Short mmCIF file of C-alpha atoms in Angstrom, two decimals:
data_model
loop_
_atom_site.label_atom_id
_atom_site.label_comp_id
_atom_site.label_asym_id
_atom_site.label_seq_id
_atom_site.Cartn_x
_atom_site.Cartn_y
_atom_site.Cartn_z
CA MET A 25 52.55 -76.45 138.27
CA MET A 26 49.88 -75.55 141.02
CA ARG A 27 50.52 -78.36 143.91
CA LEU A 28 48.24 -77.81 146.79
CA SER A 29 50.17 -78.88 150.43
CA THR A 30 48.25 -81.21 152.34
CA ASP A 31 46.23 -79.04 154.18
CA GLU A 32 44.68 -76.95 151.46
CA MET A 33 43.76 -80.81 149.65
CA ALA A 34 41.91 -81.58 153.12
CA ARG A 35 40.02 -77.93 152.85
CA ARG A 36 39.16 -78.74 149.41
CA VAL A 37 37.49 -82.05 150.56
CA ALA A 38 35.73 -80.54 153.41
CA GLN A 39 34.20 -77.51 150.91
CA ASP A 40 32.18 -80.90 149.21
CA ILE A 41 30.82 -82.45 152.55
CA PRO A 42 26.99 -81.29 153.08
CA ASP A 43 25.53 -80.08 155.90
CA GLY A 44 24.11 -83.16 157.64
CA ALA A 45 25.95 -85.98 156.52
CA TYR A 46 27.52 -88.60 158.26
CA VAL A 47 30.51 -89.00 157.71
CA ASN A 48 33.82 -91.66 157.89
CA LEU A 49 37.54 -90.20 157.54
CA GLY A 50 40.06 -92.57 157.38
CA ILE A 51 43.58 -92.21 159.05
CA GLY A 52 46.47 -89.69 157.80
CA MET A 53 45.33 -87.31 155.83
CA PRO A 54 41.76 -87.67 155.94
CA THR A 55 41.44 -86.98 159.72
CA SER A 56 42.61 -83.74 158.88
CA VAL A 57 39.57 -83.04 156.85
CA ALA A 58 37.45 -82.34 159.61
CA ASN A 59 39.56 -79.31 160.82
CA TYR A 60 38.16 -77.57 157.73
CA VAL A 61 34.55 -78.29 157.29
CA SER A 62 32.91 -74.73 158.37
CA ASP A 63 31.15 -74.26 161.38
CA ASP A 64 27.56 -73.49 160.14
CA LYS A 65 27.26 -76.93 158.77
CA GLN A 66 26.71 -79.77 161.26
CA VAL A 67 28.70 -82.98 160.40
CA ILE A 68 28.53 -85.92 162.29
CA TYR A 69 31.58 -88.29 162.35
CA HIS A 70 31.55 -91.96 162.62
CA SER A 71 34.50 -93.74 164.06
CA GLU A 72 34.63 -97.97 163.09
CA ASN A 73 35.43 -98.34 166.43
CA GLY A 74 32.21 -97.31 167.50
CA ILE A 75 31.47 -94.07 167.66
CA LEU A 76 29.20 -91.64 166.79
CA GLY A 77 29.22 -87.71 167.21
CA VAL A 78 33.45 -87.80 167.19
CA GLY A 79 34.83 -84.44 168.70
CA PRO A 80 37.86 -82.74 168.82
CA ALA A 81 40.84 -84.19 171.08
CA PRO A 82 40.36 -83.67 174.54
CA ALA A 83 41.86 -81.52 176.74
CA PRO A 84 45.55 -83.64 178.87
CA ASP A 85 43.69 -83.58 181.81
CA LYS A 86 40.53 -85.12 180.47
CA ILE A 87 42.04 -88.14 178.24
CA ASP A 88 39.88 -91.06 178.52
CA PRO A 89 41.88 -94.03 177.81
CA ASP A 90 39.26 -95.88 176.01
CA LEU A 91 38.19 -93.10 173.83
CA ILE A 92 39.99 -92.94 170.78
CA ASN A 93 39.34 -92.91 167.02
CA ALA A 94 40.30 -95.53 164.40
CA GLY A 95 43.80 -94.09 164.38
CA LYS A 96 44.12 -94.91 167.99
CA GLN A 97 44.09 -90.90 169.14
CA TYR A 98 42.14 -89.57 171.87
CA VAL A 99 38.67 -87.81 170.54
CA THR A 100 35.97 -86.37 172.61
CA LEU A 101 32.27 -87.21 172.11
CA LEU A 102 29.80 -84.67 171.04
CA LYS A 103 26.83 -83.65 172.63
CA GLY A 104 24.21 -86.22 171.07
CA GLY A 105 26.73 -88.94 170.76
CA SER A 106 26.67 -92.26 171.10
CA TYR A 107 28.85 -95.74 171.27
CA PHE A 108 28.17 -99.26 170.17
CA ASP A 109 29.73 -102.09 169.34
CA ASN A 110 31.59 -103.39 166.30
CA ALA A 111 28.92 -105.64 164.77
CA GLU A 112 26.52 -102.51 164.37
CA SER A 113 29.81 -100.08 163.40
CA PHE A 114 30.29 -102.16 160.69
CA ALA A 115 26.41 -102.55 159.85
CA MET A 116 26.24 -98.44 159.46
CA MET A 117 29.01 -98.70 157.11
CA ARG A 118 28.30 -101.86 154.50
CA GLY A 119 24.68 -101.18 155.18
CA GLY A 120 25.07 -97.85 153.10
CA HIS A 121 24.16 -95.67 156.26
CA LEU A 122 27.11 -93.35 155.72
CA ASP A 123 27.05 -90.54 153.19
CA ILE A 124 30.73 -90.32 152.75
CA ALA A 125 34.02 -92.01 153.37
CA VAL A 126 37.12 -90.48 152.71
CA LEU A 127 39.89 -92.45 152.62
CA GLY A 128 43.67 -92.64 151.06
CA ALA A 129 45.26 -94.77 148.44
CA PHE A 130 47.68 -96.53 147.14
CA GLN A 131 46.34 -96.65 143.67
CA VAL A 132 43.12 -95.60 141.86
CA SER A 133 41.82 -97.31 138.37
CA ALA A 134 39.96 -95.71 135.74
CA THR A 135 36.98 -97.85 136.82
CA GLY A 136 36.91 -96.68 140.03
CA ASP A 137 38.87 -99.69 141.75
CA LEU A 138 40.59 -98.77 145.23
CA ALA A 139 44.01 -100.11 146.30
CA ASN A 140 45.04 -99.17 149.64
CA TRP A 141 45.78 -102.04 151.96
CA ALA A 142 48.82 -103.59 150.77
CA THR A 143 51.67 -103.48 148.47
CA ASN A 144 53.33 -106.64 146.81
CA ASN A 145 55.99 -106.70 149.69
CA ASP A 146 55.46 -110.22 151.33
CA LYS A 147 58.13 -109.37 153.96
CA PHE A 148 55.98 -106.83 155.45
CA PRO A 149 52.63 -107.93 157.35
CA PRO A 150 49.84 -107.00 155.72
CA ALA A 151 47.33 -104.58 157.51
CA VAL A 152 43.62 -104.42 156.33
CA GLY A 153 41.04 -102.80 159.09
CA GLY A 154 37.82 -101.50 158.03
CA ALA A 155 39.22 -100.19 154.66
CA MET A 156 37.36 -102.82 152.90
CA ASP A 157 34.03 -102.13 154.38
CA LEU A 158 34.19 -98.89 154.30
CA ALA A 159 34.60 -99.26 150.68
CA VAL A 160 31.82 -101.15 149.81
CA GLY A 161 29.52 -99.66 152.37
CA ALA A 162 29.60 -95.99 152.23
CA LYS A 163 27.19 -94.22 149.21
CA GLN A 164 29.89 -91.88 148.29
CA LEU A 165 33.59 -92.90 148.66
CA PHE A 166 35.79 -90.21 148.43
CA VAL A 167 39.73 -90.81 147.28
CA LEU A 168 42.26 -87.98 148.88
CA MET A 169 45.75 -88.46 147.93
CA ARG A 170 48.78 -86.99 145.99
CA HIS A 171 48.57 -87.07 142.19
CA THR A 172 51.67 -88.84 142.21
CA THR A 173 53.87 -90.72 143.93
CA LYS A 174 57.40 -89.68 145.86
CA THR A 175 58.76 -90.53 142.78
CA ASP A 176 56.61 -89.32 140.63
CA GLU A 177 55.00 -92.04 139.31
CA ALA A 178 51.51 -92.12 138.05
CA LYS A 179 48.25 -93.76 141.34
CA ILE A 180 45.67 -92.81 138.68
CA LEU A 181 46.00 -95.87 136.37
CA GLU A 182 44.44 -98.55 133.79
CA GLN A 183 44.38 -100.70 136.15
CA CYS A 184 45.79 -101.16 139.76
CA GLU A 185 49.11 -102.82 140.57
CA TYR A 186 48.38 -102.94 143.86
CA PRO A 187 45.93 -105.39 145.43
CA LEU A 188 42.82 -104.00 145.48
CA THR A 189 40.66 -103.05 148.44
CA GLY A 190 37.21 -102.79 146.76
CA ALA A 191 36.29 -102.93 142.47
CA GLY A 192 34.38 -100.31 141.17
CA VAL A 193 34.16 -98.27 144.20
CA VAL A 194 35.36 -94.93 144.05
CA LYS A 195 33.13 -92.31 143.28
CA ARG A 196 35.81 -88.68 143.48
CA ILE A 197 39.72 -88.29 143.51
CA TYR A 198 41.10 -84.93 145.21
CA THR A 199 44.88 -84.69 144.80
CA ASP A 200 47.13 -82.20 145.12
CA LEU A 201 46.56 -81.02 141.04
CA ALA A 202 42.61 -81.67 140.51
CA VAL A 203 39.21 -83.06 141.08
CA ILE A 204 38.45 -86.15 139.51
CA ASP A 205 35.17 -87.81 139.16
CA VAL A 206 34.80 -91.65 138.27
CA THR A 207 32.10 -92.20 135.40
CA GLY A 208 30.74 -94.42 133.35
CA GLU A 209 32.30 -92.76 130.19
CA GLY A 210 35.81 -92.73 132.39
CA LEU A 211 37.66 -90.68 134.28
CA ARG A 212 36.43 -86.93 133.97
CA VAL A 213 38.07 -84.04 135.44
CA ARG A 214 36.08 -81.79 137.55
CA GLU A 215 38.46 -79.08 138.57
CA LEU A 216 41.93 -78.09 137.59
CA TYR A 217 43.74 -76.04 140.60
CA GLY A 218 45.36 -72.28 139.83
CA ASP A 219 46.26 -72.56 136.07
CA ASN A 220 47.37 -75.96 135.72
CA THR A 221 46.10 -77.57 132.48
CA LEU A 222 44.65 -80.88 131.16
CA ALA A 223 47.50 -81.83 129.30
CA GLU A 224 50.18 -81.12 132.19
CA VAL A 225 47.50 -83.04 134.67
CA GLN A 226 47.22 -85.88 132.31
CA ALA A 227 50.98 -86.23 131.64
CA LEU A 228 50.98 -87.33 135.52
CA THR A 229 47.92 -89.95 135.17
CA ALA A 230 48.26 -93.36 133.29
CA ALA A 231 44.56 -93.20 132.42
CA PRO A 232 42.94 -90.97 130.37
CA LEU A 233 41.50 -88.25 131.32
CA LEU A 234 38.16 -86.45 130.09
CA PRO A 235 37.84 -82.54 129.70
CA PRO A 236 35.76 -81.07 132.59
CA LEU A 237 32.12 -80.60 131.47
CA MET B 7 22.81 -118.76 193.95
CA ILE B 8 24.51 -117.90 190.53
CA ASN B 9 27.48 -116.37 191.83
CA LYS B 10 29.65 -115.66 188.57
CA ILE B 11 32.41 -113.73 190.31
CA CYS B 12 36.03 -115.73 190.77
CA GLU B 13 38.20 -114.56 193.30
CA SER B 14 41.47 -114.06 191.50
CA LEU B 15 42.22 -113.38 187.45
CA ARG B 16 44.89 -116.15 187.82
CA ALA B 17 41.54 -118.47 188.98
CA ALA B 18 39.86 -116.99 186.02
CA VAL B 19 42.29 -118.52 183.42
CA ALA B 20 43.53 -121.59 185.76
CA ASP B 21 41.64 -123.81 183.07
CA ILE B 22 42.58 -122.25 179.39
CA GLU B 23 44.66 -125.49 177.31
CA ASP B 24 47.73 -125.60 175.35
CA GLY B 25 46.19 -125.14 171.72
CA SER B 26 42.93 -123.06 172.63
CA VAL B 27 41.12 -120.33 170.57
CA VAL B 28 41.04 -117.37 172.55
CA MET B 29 39.29 -114.29 171.58
CA ILE B 30 40.86 -111.08 173.00
CA GLY B 31 38.38 -108.22 173.26
CA GLY B 32 39.84 -104.80 172.33
CA PHE B 33 41.06 -102.04 169.50
CA GLY B 34 44.18 -101.02 170.24
CA ASN B 35 44.44 -100.32 174.29
CA SER B 36 40.64 -99.15 174.23
CA GLY B 37 38.57 -101.58 175.92
CA ILE B 38 41.74 -104.53 176.04
CA PRO B 39 41.47 -107.07 179.23
CA MET B 40 45.04 -106.23 180.18
CA GLN B 41 45.15 -107.91 183.44
CA LEU B 42 43.85 -111.11 182.12
CA ILE B 43 46.05 -110.84 179.44
CA GLU B 44 49.03 -111.19 181.90
CA ALA B 45 47.38 -113.66 183.71
CA LEU B 46 46.87 -115.49 180.84
CA ARG B 47 50.78 -115.28 180.08
CA LEU B 48 51.82 -115.96 183.40
CA HIS B 49 49.29 -119.04 183.65
CA GLY B 50 51.31 -120.40 180.43
CA ALA B 51 49.06 -122.15 178.23
CA ARG B 52 50.97 -122.48 174.88
CA GLU B 53 50.20 -123.19 171.29
CA LEU B 54 47.38 -120.53 171.12
CA THR B 55 45.23 -119.23 168.89
CA ILE B 56 44.65 -115.70 169.18
CA ILE B 57 41.40 -113.98 167.49
CA SER B 58 42.02 -110.11 168.01
CA ASN B 59 41.42 -106.60 165.89
CA ASN B 60 45.19 -106.07 166.83
CA ALA B 61 48.52 -107.71 167.54
CA GLY B 62 49.41 -105.26 170.64
CA THR B 63 52.38 -102.90 170.75
CA ALA B 64 55.40 -102.28 172.69
CA GLU B 65 55.85 -105.06 175.43
CA ASP B 66 52.28 -104.72 176.28
CA GLY B 67 48.95 -107.28 175.95
CA ILE B 68 48.99 -109.39 173.08
CA ALA B 69 52.87 -108.41 172.65
CA SER B 70 53.96 -110.03 175.93
CA LEU B 71 51.95 -113.28 174.53
CA LEU B 72 53.96 -113.19 171.12
CA ARG B 73 57.28 -112.07 172.89
CA ASP B 74 56.48 -115.11 175.13
CA ARG B 75 56.39 -117.26 172.05
CA LEU B 76 52.84 -118.54 173.67
CA VAL B 77 50.86 -118.06 170.28
CA ARG B 78 50.76 -120.18 167.07
CA LYS B 79 48.59 -118.20 164.90
CA MET B 80 47.17 -114.29 164.63
CA VAL B 81 43.76 -114.02 163.50
CA CYS B 82 43.04 -110.02 162.96
CA SER B 83 42.34 -107.32 160.65
CA PHE B 84 45.26 -104.73 161.38
CA PRO B 85 48.31 -106.61 163.07
CA ARG B 86 50.47 -103.61 162.21
CA SER B 87 49.86 -100.89 164.34
CA SER B 88 52.93 -98.48 165.13
CA GLY B 89 55.23 -100.09 167.53
CA SER B 90 54.07 -103.91 166.80
CA ILE B 91 57.48 -105.04 167.27
CA TRP B 92 56.75 -108.21 168.31
CA PHE B 93 54.32 -109.34 165.90
CA GLU B 94 56.23 -108.05 163.32
CA ARG B 95 59.37 -109.86 164.53
CA LEU B 96 57.84 -113.32 164.53
CA TYR B 97 55.94 -112.43 161.01
CA GLU B 98 59.59 -112.07 159.43
CA GLU B 99 60.92 -115.01 161.01
CA GLY B 100 58.36 -117.23 159.80
CA GLU B 101 57.41 -117.93 163.20
CA ILE B 102 53.85 -117.11 163.07
CA GLU B 103 50.70 -117.45 161.70
CA LEU B 104 48.75 -114.65 160.48
CA GLU B 105 45.39 -115.31 158.72
CA LEU B 106 44.13 -111.18 157.87
CA VAL B 107 40.64 -110.77 158.03
CA PRO B 108 38.61 -107.40 157.21
CA GLN B 109 37.73 -105.68 160.48
CA GLY B 110 34.21 -105.88 159.58
CA THR B 111 34.16 -109.50 158.66
CA LEU B 112 36.14 -110.51 161.51
CA GLY B 113 32.63 -109.01 163.70
CA GLU B 114 30.72 -110.92 161.59
CA ARG B 115 32.22 -114.50 161.91
CA ILE B 116 32.44 -113.72 165.54
CA ARG B 117 28.84 -112.49 165.74
CA ALA B 118 27.74 -115.27 163.41
CA ALA B 119 29.29 -117.99 165.77
CA GLY B 120 27.48 -116.73 168.97
CA ALA B 121 24.26 -116.08 167.19
CA GLY B 122 24.01 -119.85 165.81
CA LEU B 123 24.65 -119.17 162.22
CA GLY B 124 26.65 -120.82 159.84
CA GLY B 125 28.23 -117.67 158.26
CA VAL B 126 27.22 -114.68 156.28
CA TYR B 127 27.65 -113.66 152.80
CA THR B 128 29.40 -109.93 153.09
CA PRO B 129 30.41 -108.11 150.06
CA THR B 130 33.39 -106.61 151.78
CA GLY B 131 36.38 -108.32 150.00
CA TYR B 132 34.88 -109.44 147.06
CA GLY B 133 36.63 -109.13 143.85
CA THR B 134 39.91 -108.76 146.13
CA ARG B 135 43.06 -111.29 147.49
CA LEU B 136 41.09 -111.93 150.63
CA ALA B 137 38.54 -113.45 148.89
CA ASP B 138 40.25 -116.23 146.97
CA GLY B 139 39.42 -119.80 147.56
CA LYS B 140 36.05 -118.50 149.01
CA GLU B 141 32.59 -119.48 147.68
CA THR B 142 31.19 -116.57 146.51
CA LYS B 143 27.25 -115.32 145.24
CA VAL B 144 25.55 -113.11 143.26
CA ILE B 145 22.93 -111.63 145.02
CA ASN B 146 20.48 -109.28 143.32
CA GLY B 147 23.02 -108.53 141.02
CA LYS B 148 25.82 -107.77 143.84
CA GLY B 149 28.74 -109.75 144.73
CA TYR B 150 29.09 -111.36 147.94
CA VAL B 151 31.74 -113.83 149.72
CA LEU B 152 30.96 -116.55 151.79
CA GLU B 153 32.34 -115.95 155.27
CA THR B 154 31.98 -118.99 157.91
CA ALA B 155 31.04 -118.84 161.84
CA MET B 156 34.41 -118.04 163.69
CA PRO B 157 33.97 -119.74 167.29
CA ALA B 158 36.45 -119.98 170.15
CA ASP B 159 37.28 -121.68 173.12
CA VAL B 160 37.53 -118.78 175.35
CA ALA B 161 37.07 -115.39 175.36
CA LEU B 162 38.94 -112.88 177.55
CA ILE B 163 36.91 -109.28 177.41
CA LYS B 164 36.87 -106.15 179.13
CA ALA B 165 34.23 -104.03 180.64
CA ASP B 166 33.68 -101.22 182.91
CA ARG B 167 30.89 -102.50 185.24
CA ALA B 168 29.17 -105.99 186.52
CA ASP B 169 27.66 -108.09 188.94
CA ALA B 170 27.15 -111.69 189.88
CA TRP B 171 24.81 -112.42 187.32
CA GLY B 172 27.40 -111.35 184.32
CA ASN B 173 25.24 -108.24 183.31
CA LEU B 174 28.02 -105.91 181.73
CA VAL B 175 28.20 -102.30 180.80
CA TYR B 176 31.11 -100.83 178.99
CA ASN B 177 33.11 -97.29 179.46
CA THR B 178 32.65 -95.29 175.87
CA ALA B 179 34.37 -96.60 172.94
CA GLY B 180 35.81 -99.70 175.17
CA ARG B 181 33.11 -101.77 173.87
CA ASN B 182 34.02 -101.97 170.59
CA PHE B 183 34.56 -106.15 170.10
CA ASN B 184 33.68 -106.81 173.81
CA PRO B 185 30.27 -107.60 173.25
CA ILE B 186 30.39 -109.67 170.39
CA MET B 187 33.25 -111.69 171.25
CA ALA B 188 31.01 -112.64 174.74
CA THR B 189 28.78 -114.40 172.56
CA ALA B 190 30.99 -116.60 170.92
CA ALA B 191 33.31 -118.75 172.89
CA ARG B 192 32.52 -121.99 175.44
CA ILE B 193 34.08 -119.55 178.36
CA THR B 194 33.84 -115.76 178.70
CA ILE B 195 35.71 -114.44 181.04
CA ALA B 196 35.06 -110.53 182.11
CA GLU B 197 37.60 -108.29 183.22
CA VAL B 198 35.82 -105.61 185.01
CA LYS B 199 36.59 -102.28 186.93
CA THR B 200 33.49 -102.30 189.24
CA ILE B 201 31.40 -105.07 190.77
CA VAL B 202 27.90 -103.93 191.65
CA ARG B 203 25.18 -105.81 193.92
CA VAL B 204 22.83 -107.52 191.35
CA GLY B 205 19.81 -105.01 190.40
CA ASP B 206 21.99 -101.99 190.63
CA LEU B 207 22.59 -102.22 186.95
CA ASP B 208 19.98 -100.11 184.99
CA PRO B 209 18.15 -103.56 182.71
CA GLU B 210 17.41 -100.80 179.64
CA CYS B 211 21.33 -100.04 179.41
CA VAL B 212 22.59 -103.33 180.44
CA VAL B 213 24.76 -103.70 176.95
CA THR B 214 25.94 -107.90 177.22
CA PRO B 215 23.19 -109.68 179.06
CA GLY B 216 24.50 -112.17 181.84
CA ILE B 217 24.02 -115.31 180.11
CA PHE B 218 26.78 -115.11 177.57
CA VAL B 219 29.57 -114.17 180.41
CA ASP B 220 30.64 -117.50 182.44
CA ARG B 221 33.14 -115.68 184.82
CA VAL B 222 33.65 -112.27 186.55
CA VAL B 223 36.69 -110.87 187.84
CA ALA B 224 37.60 -107.52 189.16
CA GLN B 225 40.62 -105.88 188.31
CA GLU B 226 43.61 -105.62 190.68
CA VAL B 227 45.21 -102.43 191.72
CA GLN B 228 48.54 -102.69 190.45
CA LYS B 229 51.27 -100.30 191.16
CA HIS B 230 51.39 -99.00 187.35
CA ASP B 231 48.17 -99.26 187.00
CA ALA B 232 45.90 -97.79 190.20
CA ALA B 233 43.18 -96.57 188.20
#
């Protein structure tokens, strides 16, 4: 089967980000999507800590210790960018002002439930950050994740086993095997990479998949 | 004459009592009042409830309050950043209570307290474990969770510049939780890099109007922190 690398997965999401979009990229793999958005598109990145117009990492001698992204990495501000407080930043999220959010996930259900903030390990302190706000608020929520766990267990399930971040919030799933839309009829495969077949991908998915239209 | 300038960090925190609810601004180490936190640690008030987005990393800031066992409860959205060793240790030992709040809900509960509201209905967390036991309501077909206002006794915040009236401006993304926390505490104390003359801040650009600020204290130059 053809499995995309993490860079190729990020590149695939980047193709679907339109010119002029306001976008929030989650911590981890989603952050790297920005590296692959082509230069002919103008995309404005939002960071939950209060930035619109996030730019690339600064040169070492240009670091501003206050200017970080949600992953606590140093960033820069593009021309035309702005700063604001937490309440305004989350008003942008909940209020439906962001066009696209890209988040990682532990599990996604057949109806678009998202689980990405806690496992069922009680010894480990939970952390949620801005994930629940992004999940309910962005106009379109894309999930970027590997199709299965490291031990080949399905991450796309009839119902999530881990605690939910949001119910019925995911619009599209980008994995290393395929692109899958969450629709009213169920999970519909939008694209299979390489020679991957529906049957092969279905075998690694614990919810029914509909064939591409 | 209004003069909110405090002569020292120590004097600024001297009346914080045991058992106080203390908001601390900042997101990670951005816009965090490190010197006020150190003054609070040296002051030694115990049994504190700390409301802040994170729980500190390494031995710095909020982590130093945890290490000295001054904190009874943390209210935050993301306590487990990489390097949050003291929070993780106390949590595993059962020595600290955690109230986990989604980040936007944390902000709205603070904002509601500062704005005189009893709470807000937010869609965030609806249908999840973090809404367990909370009142919910369907408004125009969409589910919401009632989240109540969260005031504090004291807010420790960080700004870039202030005047003696307590007007504040911030540095880049360092504003984060600071402006809303300023509104929500009985006593708001601002650590600032520079104090300017009243009238020198452009009124069009003041982010926190002085009415929300009780005390302003300039950062003291430290050996490791000459900035």
